[in-house]
Coordinates of C-alpha atoms and ligand atoms in Angstrom, one line a residue:
X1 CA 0.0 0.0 0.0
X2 CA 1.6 3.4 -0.8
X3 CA 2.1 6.2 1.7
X4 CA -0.7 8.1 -0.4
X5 CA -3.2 5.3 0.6
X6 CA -2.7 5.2 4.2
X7 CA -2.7 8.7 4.6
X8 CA -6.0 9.1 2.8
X9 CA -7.3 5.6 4.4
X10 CA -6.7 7.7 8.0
X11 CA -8.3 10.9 6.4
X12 CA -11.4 8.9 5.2
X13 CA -11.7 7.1 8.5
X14 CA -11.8 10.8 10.3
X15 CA -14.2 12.0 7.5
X16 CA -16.6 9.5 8.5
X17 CA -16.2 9.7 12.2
X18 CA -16.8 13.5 11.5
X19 CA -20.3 12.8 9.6
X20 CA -20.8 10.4 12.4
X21 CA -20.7 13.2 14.8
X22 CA -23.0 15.4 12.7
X23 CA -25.7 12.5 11.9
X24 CA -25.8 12.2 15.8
X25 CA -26.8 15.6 16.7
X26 CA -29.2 15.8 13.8
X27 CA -31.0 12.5 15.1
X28 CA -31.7 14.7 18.2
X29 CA -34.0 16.2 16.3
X30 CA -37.9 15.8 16.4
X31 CA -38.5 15.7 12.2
X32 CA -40.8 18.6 12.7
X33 CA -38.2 20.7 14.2
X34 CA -35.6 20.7 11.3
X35 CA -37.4 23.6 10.1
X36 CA -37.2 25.7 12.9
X37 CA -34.4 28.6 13.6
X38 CA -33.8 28.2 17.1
X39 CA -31.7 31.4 16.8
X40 CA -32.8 34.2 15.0
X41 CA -29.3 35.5 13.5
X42 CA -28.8 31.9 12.2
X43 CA -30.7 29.7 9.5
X44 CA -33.2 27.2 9.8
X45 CA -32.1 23.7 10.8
X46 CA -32.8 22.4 7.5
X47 CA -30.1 24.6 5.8
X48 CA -27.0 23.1 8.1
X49 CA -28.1 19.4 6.5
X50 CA -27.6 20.6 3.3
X51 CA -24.9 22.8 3.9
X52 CA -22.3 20.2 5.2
X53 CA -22.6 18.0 2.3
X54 CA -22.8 21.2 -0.1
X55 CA -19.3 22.6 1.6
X56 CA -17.2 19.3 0.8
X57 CA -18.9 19.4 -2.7
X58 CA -18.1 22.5 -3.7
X59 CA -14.6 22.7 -2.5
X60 CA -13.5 18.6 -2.8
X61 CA -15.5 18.3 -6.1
X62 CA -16.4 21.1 -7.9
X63 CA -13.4 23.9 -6.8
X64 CA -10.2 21.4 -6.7
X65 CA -11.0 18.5 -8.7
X66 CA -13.6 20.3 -11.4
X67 CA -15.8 17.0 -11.6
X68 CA -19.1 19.0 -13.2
X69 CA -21.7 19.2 -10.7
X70 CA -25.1 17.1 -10.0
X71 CA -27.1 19.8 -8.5
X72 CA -26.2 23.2 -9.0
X73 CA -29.2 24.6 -7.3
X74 CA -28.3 22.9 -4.2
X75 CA -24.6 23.9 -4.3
X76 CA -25.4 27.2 -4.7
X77 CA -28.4 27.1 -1.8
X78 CA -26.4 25.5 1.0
X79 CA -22.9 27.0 0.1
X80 CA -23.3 30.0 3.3
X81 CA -24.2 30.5 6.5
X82 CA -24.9 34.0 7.9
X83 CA -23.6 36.3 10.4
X84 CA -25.7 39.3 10.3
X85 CA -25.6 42.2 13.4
X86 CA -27.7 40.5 16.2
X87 CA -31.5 41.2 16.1
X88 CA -31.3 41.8 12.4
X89 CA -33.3 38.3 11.3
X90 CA -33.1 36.9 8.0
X91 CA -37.3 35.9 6.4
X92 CA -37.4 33.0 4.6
X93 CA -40.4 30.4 5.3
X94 CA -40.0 26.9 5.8
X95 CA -41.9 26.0 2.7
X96 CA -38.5 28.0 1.2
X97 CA -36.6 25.0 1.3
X98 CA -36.5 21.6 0.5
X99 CA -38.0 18.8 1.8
X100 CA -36.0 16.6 4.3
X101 CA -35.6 13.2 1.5
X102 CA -34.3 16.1 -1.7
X103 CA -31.6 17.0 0.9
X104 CA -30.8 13.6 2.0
X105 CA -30.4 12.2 -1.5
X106 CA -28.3 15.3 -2.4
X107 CA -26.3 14.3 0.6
X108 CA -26.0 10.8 -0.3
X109 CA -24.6 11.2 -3.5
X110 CA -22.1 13.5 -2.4
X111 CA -20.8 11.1 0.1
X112 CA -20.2 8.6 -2.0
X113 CA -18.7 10.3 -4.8
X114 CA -16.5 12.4 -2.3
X115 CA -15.3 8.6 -0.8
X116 CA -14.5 7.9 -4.8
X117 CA -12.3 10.8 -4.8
X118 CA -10.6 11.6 -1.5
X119 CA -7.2 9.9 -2.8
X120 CA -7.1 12.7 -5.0
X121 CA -7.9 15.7 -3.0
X122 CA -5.0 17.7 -1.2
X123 CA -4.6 16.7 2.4
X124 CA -4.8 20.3 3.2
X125 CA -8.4 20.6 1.9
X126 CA -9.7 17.0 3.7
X127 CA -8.7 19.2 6.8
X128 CA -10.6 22.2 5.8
X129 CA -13.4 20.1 5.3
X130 CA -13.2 17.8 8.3
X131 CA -12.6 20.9 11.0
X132 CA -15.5 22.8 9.1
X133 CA -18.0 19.7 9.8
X134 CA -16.8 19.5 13.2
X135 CA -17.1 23.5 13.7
X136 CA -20.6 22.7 12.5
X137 CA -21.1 20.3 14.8
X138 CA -20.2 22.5 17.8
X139 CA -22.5 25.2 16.2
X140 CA -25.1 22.7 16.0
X141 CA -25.0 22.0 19.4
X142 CA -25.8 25.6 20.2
X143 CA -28.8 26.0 18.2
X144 CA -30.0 22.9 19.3
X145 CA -29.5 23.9 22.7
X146 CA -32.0 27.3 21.9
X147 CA -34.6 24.5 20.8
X148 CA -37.3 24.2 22.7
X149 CA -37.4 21.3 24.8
X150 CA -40.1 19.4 23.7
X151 CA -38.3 19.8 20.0
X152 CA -35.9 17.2 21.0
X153 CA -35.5 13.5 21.7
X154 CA -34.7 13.6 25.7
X155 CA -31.3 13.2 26.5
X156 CA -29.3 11.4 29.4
X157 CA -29.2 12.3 33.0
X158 CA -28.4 16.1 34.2
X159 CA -25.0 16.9 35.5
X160 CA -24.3 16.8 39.4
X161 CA -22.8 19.8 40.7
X162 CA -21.2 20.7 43.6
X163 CA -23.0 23.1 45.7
X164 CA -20.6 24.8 48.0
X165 CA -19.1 28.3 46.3
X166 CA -15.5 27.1 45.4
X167 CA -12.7 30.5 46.3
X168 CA -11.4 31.7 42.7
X169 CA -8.0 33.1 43.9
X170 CA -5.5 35.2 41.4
X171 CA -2.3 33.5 40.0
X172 CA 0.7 35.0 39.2
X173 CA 2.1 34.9 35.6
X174 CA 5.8 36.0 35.6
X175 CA 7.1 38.3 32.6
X176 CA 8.0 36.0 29.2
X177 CA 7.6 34.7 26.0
X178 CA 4.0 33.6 24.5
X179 CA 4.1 31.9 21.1
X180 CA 1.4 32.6 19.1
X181 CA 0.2 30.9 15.5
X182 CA 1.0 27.7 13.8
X183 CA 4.3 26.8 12.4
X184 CA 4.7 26.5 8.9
X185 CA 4.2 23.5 7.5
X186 CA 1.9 22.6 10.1
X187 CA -2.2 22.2 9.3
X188 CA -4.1 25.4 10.5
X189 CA -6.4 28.0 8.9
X190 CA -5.3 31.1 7.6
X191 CA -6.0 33.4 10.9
X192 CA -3.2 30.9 12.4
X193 CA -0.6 32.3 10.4
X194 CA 2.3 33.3 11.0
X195 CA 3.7 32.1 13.5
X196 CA 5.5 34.6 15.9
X197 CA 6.5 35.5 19.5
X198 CA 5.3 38.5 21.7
X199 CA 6.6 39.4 24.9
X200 CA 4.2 39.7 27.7
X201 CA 4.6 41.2 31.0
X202 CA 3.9 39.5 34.3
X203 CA -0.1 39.5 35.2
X204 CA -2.5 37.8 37.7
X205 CA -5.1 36.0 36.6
X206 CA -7.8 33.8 38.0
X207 CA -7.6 30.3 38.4
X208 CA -10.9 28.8 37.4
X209 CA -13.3 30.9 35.1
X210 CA -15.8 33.4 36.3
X211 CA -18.1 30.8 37.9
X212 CA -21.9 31.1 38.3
X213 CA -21.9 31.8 41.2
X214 CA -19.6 34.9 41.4
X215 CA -21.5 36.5 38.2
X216 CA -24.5 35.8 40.5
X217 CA -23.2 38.7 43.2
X218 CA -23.2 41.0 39.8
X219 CA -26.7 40.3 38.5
X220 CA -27.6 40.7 42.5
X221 CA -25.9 44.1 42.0
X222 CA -28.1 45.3 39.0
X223 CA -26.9 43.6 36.2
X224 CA -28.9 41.5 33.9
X225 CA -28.7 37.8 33.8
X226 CA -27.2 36.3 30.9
X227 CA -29.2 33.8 28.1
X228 CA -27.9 30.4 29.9
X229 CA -30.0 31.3 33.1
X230 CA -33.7 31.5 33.5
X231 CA -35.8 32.4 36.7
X232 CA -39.1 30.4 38.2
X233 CA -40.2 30.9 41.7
X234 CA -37.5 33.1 43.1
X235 CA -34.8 30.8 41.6
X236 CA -32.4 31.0 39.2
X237 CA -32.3 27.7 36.7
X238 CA -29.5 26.8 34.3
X239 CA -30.7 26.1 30.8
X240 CA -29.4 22.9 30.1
X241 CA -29.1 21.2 27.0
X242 CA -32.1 19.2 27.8
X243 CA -33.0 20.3 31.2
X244 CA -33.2 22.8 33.4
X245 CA -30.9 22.4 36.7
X246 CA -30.7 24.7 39.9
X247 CA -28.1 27.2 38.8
X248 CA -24.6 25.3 39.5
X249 CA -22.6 27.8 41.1
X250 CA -19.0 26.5 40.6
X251 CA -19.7 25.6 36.6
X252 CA -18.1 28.6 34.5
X253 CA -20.7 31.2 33.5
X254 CA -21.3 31.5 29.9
X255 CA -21.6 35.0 28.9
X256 CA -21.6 37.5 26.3
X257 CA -18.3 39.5 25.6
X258 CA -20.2 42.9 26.8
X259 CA -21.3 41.1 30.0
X260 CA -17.7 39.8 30.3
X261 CA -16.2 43.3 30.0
X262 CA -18.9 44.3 32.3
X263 CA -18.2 41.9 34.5
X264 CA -14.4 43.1 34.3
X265 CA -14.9 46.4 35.3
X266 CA -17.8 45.8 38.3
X267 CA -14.8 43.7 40.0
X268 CA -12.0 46.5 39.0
X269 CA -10.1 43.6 36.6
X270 CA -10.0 43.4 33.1
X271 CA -10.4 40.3 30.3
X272 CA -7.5 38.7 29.7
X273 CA -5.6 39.1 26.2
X274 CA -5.3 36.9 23.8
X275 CA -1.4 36.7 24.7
X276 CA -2.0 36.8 28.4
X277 CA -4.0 33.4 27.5
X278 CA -1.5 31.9 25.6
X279 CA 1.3 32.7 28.9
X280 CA -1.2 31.6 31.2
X281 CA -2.0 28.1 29.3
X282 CA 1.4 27.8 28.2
X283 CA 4.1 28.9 30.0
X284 CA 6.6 27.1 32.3
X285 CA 8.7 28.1 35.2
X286 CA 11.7 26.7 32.9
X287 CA 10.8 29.8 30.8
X288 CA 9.4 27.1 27.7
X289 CA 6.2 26.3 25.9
X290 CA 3.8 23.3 26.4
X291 CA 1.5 22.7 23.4
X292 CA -1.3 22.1 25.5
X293 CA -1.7 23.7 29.3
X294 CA -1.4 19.9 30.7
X295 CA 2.0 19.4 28.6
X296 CA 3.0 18.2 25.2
X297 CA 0.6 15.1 25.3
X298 CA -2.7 15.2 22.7
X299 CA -6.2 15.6 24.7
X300 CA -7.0 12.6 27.0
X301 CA -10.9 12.8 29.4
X302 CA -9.0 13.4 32.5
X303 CA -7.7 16.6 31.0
X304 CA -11.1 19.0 30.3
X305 CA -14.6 19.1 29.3
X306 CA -14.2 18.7 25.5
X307 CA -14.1 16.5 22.7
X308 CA -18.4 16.2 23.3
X309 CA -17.5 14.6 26.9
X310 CA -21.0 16.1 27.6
X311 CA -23.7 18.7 26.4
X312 CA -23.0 21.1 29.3
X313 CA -20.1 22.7 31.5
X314 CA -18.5 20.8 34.5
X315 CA -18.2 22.8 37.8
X316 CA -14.7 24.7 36.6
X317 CA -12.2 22.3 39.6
X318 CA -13.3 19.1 37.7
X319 CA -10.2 18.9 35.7
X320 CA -7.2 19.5 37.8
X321 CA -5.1 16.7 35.6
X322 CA -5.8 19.6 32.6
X323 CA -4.0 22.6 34.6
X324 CA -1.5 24.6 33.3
X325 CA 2.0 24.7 34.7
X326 CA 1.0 27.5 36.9
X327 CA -1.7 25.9 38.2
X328 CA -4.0 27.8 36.2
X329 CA -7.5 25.3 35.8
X330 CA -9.6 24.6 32.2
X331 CA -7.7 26.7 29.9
X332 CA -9.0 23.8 27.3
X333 CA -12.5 23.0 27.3
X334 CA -15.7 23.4 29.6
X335 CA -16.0 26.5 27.6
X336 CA -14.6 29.4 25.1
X337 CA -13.0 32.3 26.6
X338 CA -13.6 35.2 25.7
X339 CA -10.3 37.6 25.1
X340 CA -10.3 41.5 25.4
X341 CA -8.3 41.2 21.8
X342 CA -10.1 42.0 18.7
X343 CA -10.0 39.2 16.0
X344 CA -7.6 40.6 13.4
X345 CA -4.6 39.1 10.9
X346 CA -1.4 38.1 12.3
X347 CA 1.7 39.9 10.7
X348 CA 2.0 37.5 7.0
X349 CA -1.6 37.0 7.1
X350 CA -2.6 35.5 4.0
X351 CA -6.5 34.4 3.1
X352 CA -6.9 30.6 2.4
X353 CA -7.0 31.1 -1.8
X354 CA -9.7 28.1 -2.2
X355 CA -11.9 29.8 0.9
X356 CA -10.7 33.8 1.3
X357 CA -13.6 35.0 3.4
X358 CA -12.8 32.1 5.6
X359 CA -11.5 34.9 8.6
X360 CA -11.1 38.0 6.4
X361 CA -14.6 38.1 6.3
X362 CA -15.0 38.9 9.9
X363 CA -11.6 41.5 10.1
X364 CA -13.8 44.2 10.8
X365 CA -13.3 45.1 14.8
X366 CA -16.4 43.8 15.2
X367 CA -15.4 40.1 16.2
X368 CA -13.4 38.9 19.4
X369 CA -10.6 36.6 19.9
X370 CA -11.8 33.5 22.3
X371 CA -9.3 31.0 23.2
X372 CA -9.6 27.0 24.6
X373 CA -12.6 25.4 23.7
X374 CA -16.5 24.5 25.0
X375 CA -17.5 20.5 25.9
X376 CA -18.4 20.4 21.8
X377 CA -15.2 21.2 20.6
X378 CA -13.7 18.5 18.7
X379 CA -10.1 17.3 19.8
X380 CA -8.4 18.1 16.6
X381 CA -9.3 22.0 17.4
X382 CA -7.6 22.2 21.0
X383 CA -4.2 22.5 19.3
X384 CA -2.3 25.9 20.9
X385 CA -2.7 28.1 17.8
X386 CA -6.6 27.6 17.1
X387 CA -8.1 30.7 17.0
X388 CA -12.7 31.2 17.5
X389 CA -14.1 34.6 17.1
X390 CA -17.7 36.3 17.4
X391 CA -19.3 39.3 18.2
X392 CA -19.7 40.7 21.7
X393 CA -23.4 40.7 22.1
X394 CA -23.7 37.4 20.6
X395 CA -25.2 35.2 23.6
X396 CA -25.5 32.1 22.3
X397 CA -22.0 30.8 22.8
X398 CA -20.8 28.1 24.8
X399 CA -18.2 31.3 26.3
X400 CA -16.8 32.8 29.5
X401 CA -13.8 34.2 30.6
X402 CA -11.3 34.9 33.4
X403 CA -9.8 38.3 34.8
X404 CA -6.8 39.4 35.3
X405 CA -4.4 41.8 37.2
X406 CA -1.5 43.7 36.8
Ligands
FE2_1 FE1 -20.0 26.5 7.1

C-alpha cells in the first residue's frame, strides 16, 4: 500500500467519524423541528443538513478536482451560512426550502462520490473540510441547545454539581515569551498564520473561570442575567441542553463578551488578552512552551470538558489533571473564553486562496478573539494556535472568561 493510501485511508476514516458526529446531533432532532431557527441570527435547521454536504462538494468536487456538478441549485443554496448584526433576522419560510428526503439524497450522493475521490484531493483541503463539519457540529450543538425542549428527543441524565461556592483566587504569571500561530508547514487556517512571538509582562489571573456563582453577586448588584440562566419561583435555573438544573454555582458562567467586560470592570479587573491566555496556558517556570496547558501530550478525558465529553459545562475544579503549569484550571474545554483582543490578521496573514472569506470576512473590529474550547469542541481543534471569534453581544455561545491583574 503506498504512503498516499494510508494517509488518505486515515483521512477517510476521520471523514466518516466526523459525519458520524454530525448524523448524531441531527438525530436529536424531532423531524418537525428541522425547520425551525432556534436562533434568529442563524438559518433554519434544515439549511445546516444541506450545507455540510454542499461545503465538501463544492470545494472537494467542484473547486479542486472540477468534476461538473449534479445539482447546481443545491450547491449554490447550501454553500453559506450567515452572520448578520444581532436582532437583524433573516425571512425566509420553511416551505422555502427543500423537503428533508431532496436533501438527504443530495447528501447521499455527495458522500459517495466524495469517498470515490478523496485519494485525489489535497490533504490540506480534507482538513478544511473535516474541522469545518466539526465547527458545524459544535455550532449545531448551540442551536439545538435554543430549541425548545419538547423539540428534541430527551437526553441522558443532568449533570451533578457541587453546591458549595469554590474560592477563585489570582495566580501569578511571571514576565515572558508567549508563542502565538501555527508553524509553517503545520495544518491550520489562515488566521493561524504566522507564526511569531510576543513578549508579555507579568499578570495575575484567575484560576478557574468566572463561575456562576460569582456573576450571580453582579446580577444581584443590578446587572442582567445572561441567556444560559432562567428564573421560576425566586430561583435561578440553568438552561441545560435538555433540562433545566438549579443554577450550579462553581460551573463557569457563559456569557456575552459585553457582559464579560462588564463583569471586568464591576470587579476592577479586566479580560484577559489573547497573549495573556497563551502565557497563562502555556508557560513554564523553565521559561518554555507546552503545546497544551497539561503538557506536550494530545487531549486525554482526564484533562477537560471537550471532545463532546457532555452537552454542558462541568463545575470549573473538575479537571485539575488539565492545569497549566502555573496551576492555572480549564484553559482547554468546559467552555470558550472570551479575550479583550479584537480578532484581526497576524503579521504575514494570507487568506486561504480556495476559501478567502474564511477569517477576512470577519476583520472588521467587530469580532473577538476566544481562546480553549466549549464541551463540543472537537479534539483536533484544542491545538495551541486555534483561533474562534464572534461578536460581543452574541449570547448564544458556549463562552466565558477569566480576569486578570497587573
Ligand atoms: Fe460552514
Amino acid at each position: 500500500m503506498s504512503t498516499a493510501t494510508l494517509v488518505g485511508g486515515a483521512l477517510q476514516e476521520r471523514l466518516d467519524s466526523a459525519r458520524q458526529r454530525t448524523d448524531s446531533i441531527f438525530r436529536l432532532l424531532k423531524p418537525e423541528a428541522l425547520y425551525s431557527r432556534p436562533i434568529p441570527e442563524r438559518h433554519r435547521l434544515v439549511f445546516y443538513l444541506g450545507h455540510l454536504e454542499a461545503f465538501d462538494w463544492n470545494l472537494i468536487c467542484r473547486k479542486t478536482l472540477n468534476v461538473p456538478s449534479f445539482h447546481p441549485q443545491f450547491d449554490a443554496l447550501f454553500e453559506f451560512g450567515i452572520d448578520p448584526p444581532v436582532g437583524q433576522a433573516a425571512t425566509d419560510q420553511p416551505s422555502d426550502w427543500p423537503s428533508f428526503e431532496e436533501i438527504q439524497a443530495y447528501n447521499e450522493r455527495v458522500r459517495s462520490r466524495i469517498d470515490e475521490l478523496l485519494d485525489r484531493a489535497p490533504e490540506q483541503i480534507i482538513q478544511v473540510v473535516l474541522e469545518h463539519r466539526l465547527m458545524h457540529a459544535e455550532t449545531l450543538a448551540y442551536l439545538l441547545h435554543n430549541l425548545a425542549y419538547d423539540q428534541k428527543l430527551p437526553g441522558g441524565a443532568p449533570l451533578v454539581y457541587c453546591a458549595n461556592r469554590l474560592a477563585n483566587p489570582m495566580i501569578e504569571i511571571a514576565s515572558g515569551v508567549a508563542t502565538l500561530g501555527q508553524k509553517a508547514g503545520e495544518f491550520g487556517w489562515d488566521n493561524e498564520f504566522a507564526e511569531h512571538q510576543v513578549n508579555v509582562p507579568g499578570f495575575r489571573v484567575s484560576k478557574f473561570k468566572i463561575t456562576n456563582g460569582q456573576y450571580l453577586d453582579f446580577v444581584q448588584d443590578g446587572a442582567s442575567a445572561p441567556h444560559f440562566w432562567t428564573r421560576r419561583g425566586g430561583q435561578w435555573f440553568y438552561r441545560g441542553m435538555f433540562s433545566e438544573v438549579p443554577l450550579p454555582l462553581n460551573a463557569p458562567v457563559y456569557a456575552t463578551h459585553a457582559e464579560a467586560t462588564a463583569y471586568a470592570r464591576w470587579a476592577g479587573k479586566r479580560l484577559l488578552t489573547e497573549e495573556q491566555f497563551h502565557r497563562a496556558a502555556y508557560e513554564t517556570p523553565q521559561g518554555s512552551e507546552r503545546l497544551y496547558p497539561w503538557g506536550h501530550a494530545k487531549s486525554s478525558d482526564s484533562r477537560g470538558n471537550f471532545d463532546f465529553d457532555h452537552w454542558d459545562p462541568v463545575d470549573v475544579d473538575a479537571n485539575p489533571a488539565g492545569d497549566s503549569a502555573s496551576g492555572v484550571s480549564q484553559l482547554v474545554g468546559n467552555g470558550w473564553e472570551w479575550t479583550a483582543t479584537q480578532f484581526g490578521p497576524f503579521a504575514g496573514f494570507q487568506p486561504m486562496p480556495f476559501y478567502p472569506g474564511y477569517s477576512q470576512n470577519f476583520f472588521d473590529e467587530e469580532h473577538y478573539v476566544m481562546k480553549g474550547g466549549s464541551p463540543v469542541t472537537a479534539a483536533c481543534m484544542l491545538r495551541r494556535s486555534f483561533r474562534n471569534w464572534f461578536r460581543p453581544n452574541y449570547p448564544y455561545v458556549y463562552a466565558g472568561f477569566r480576569l486578570v491583574e497587573d
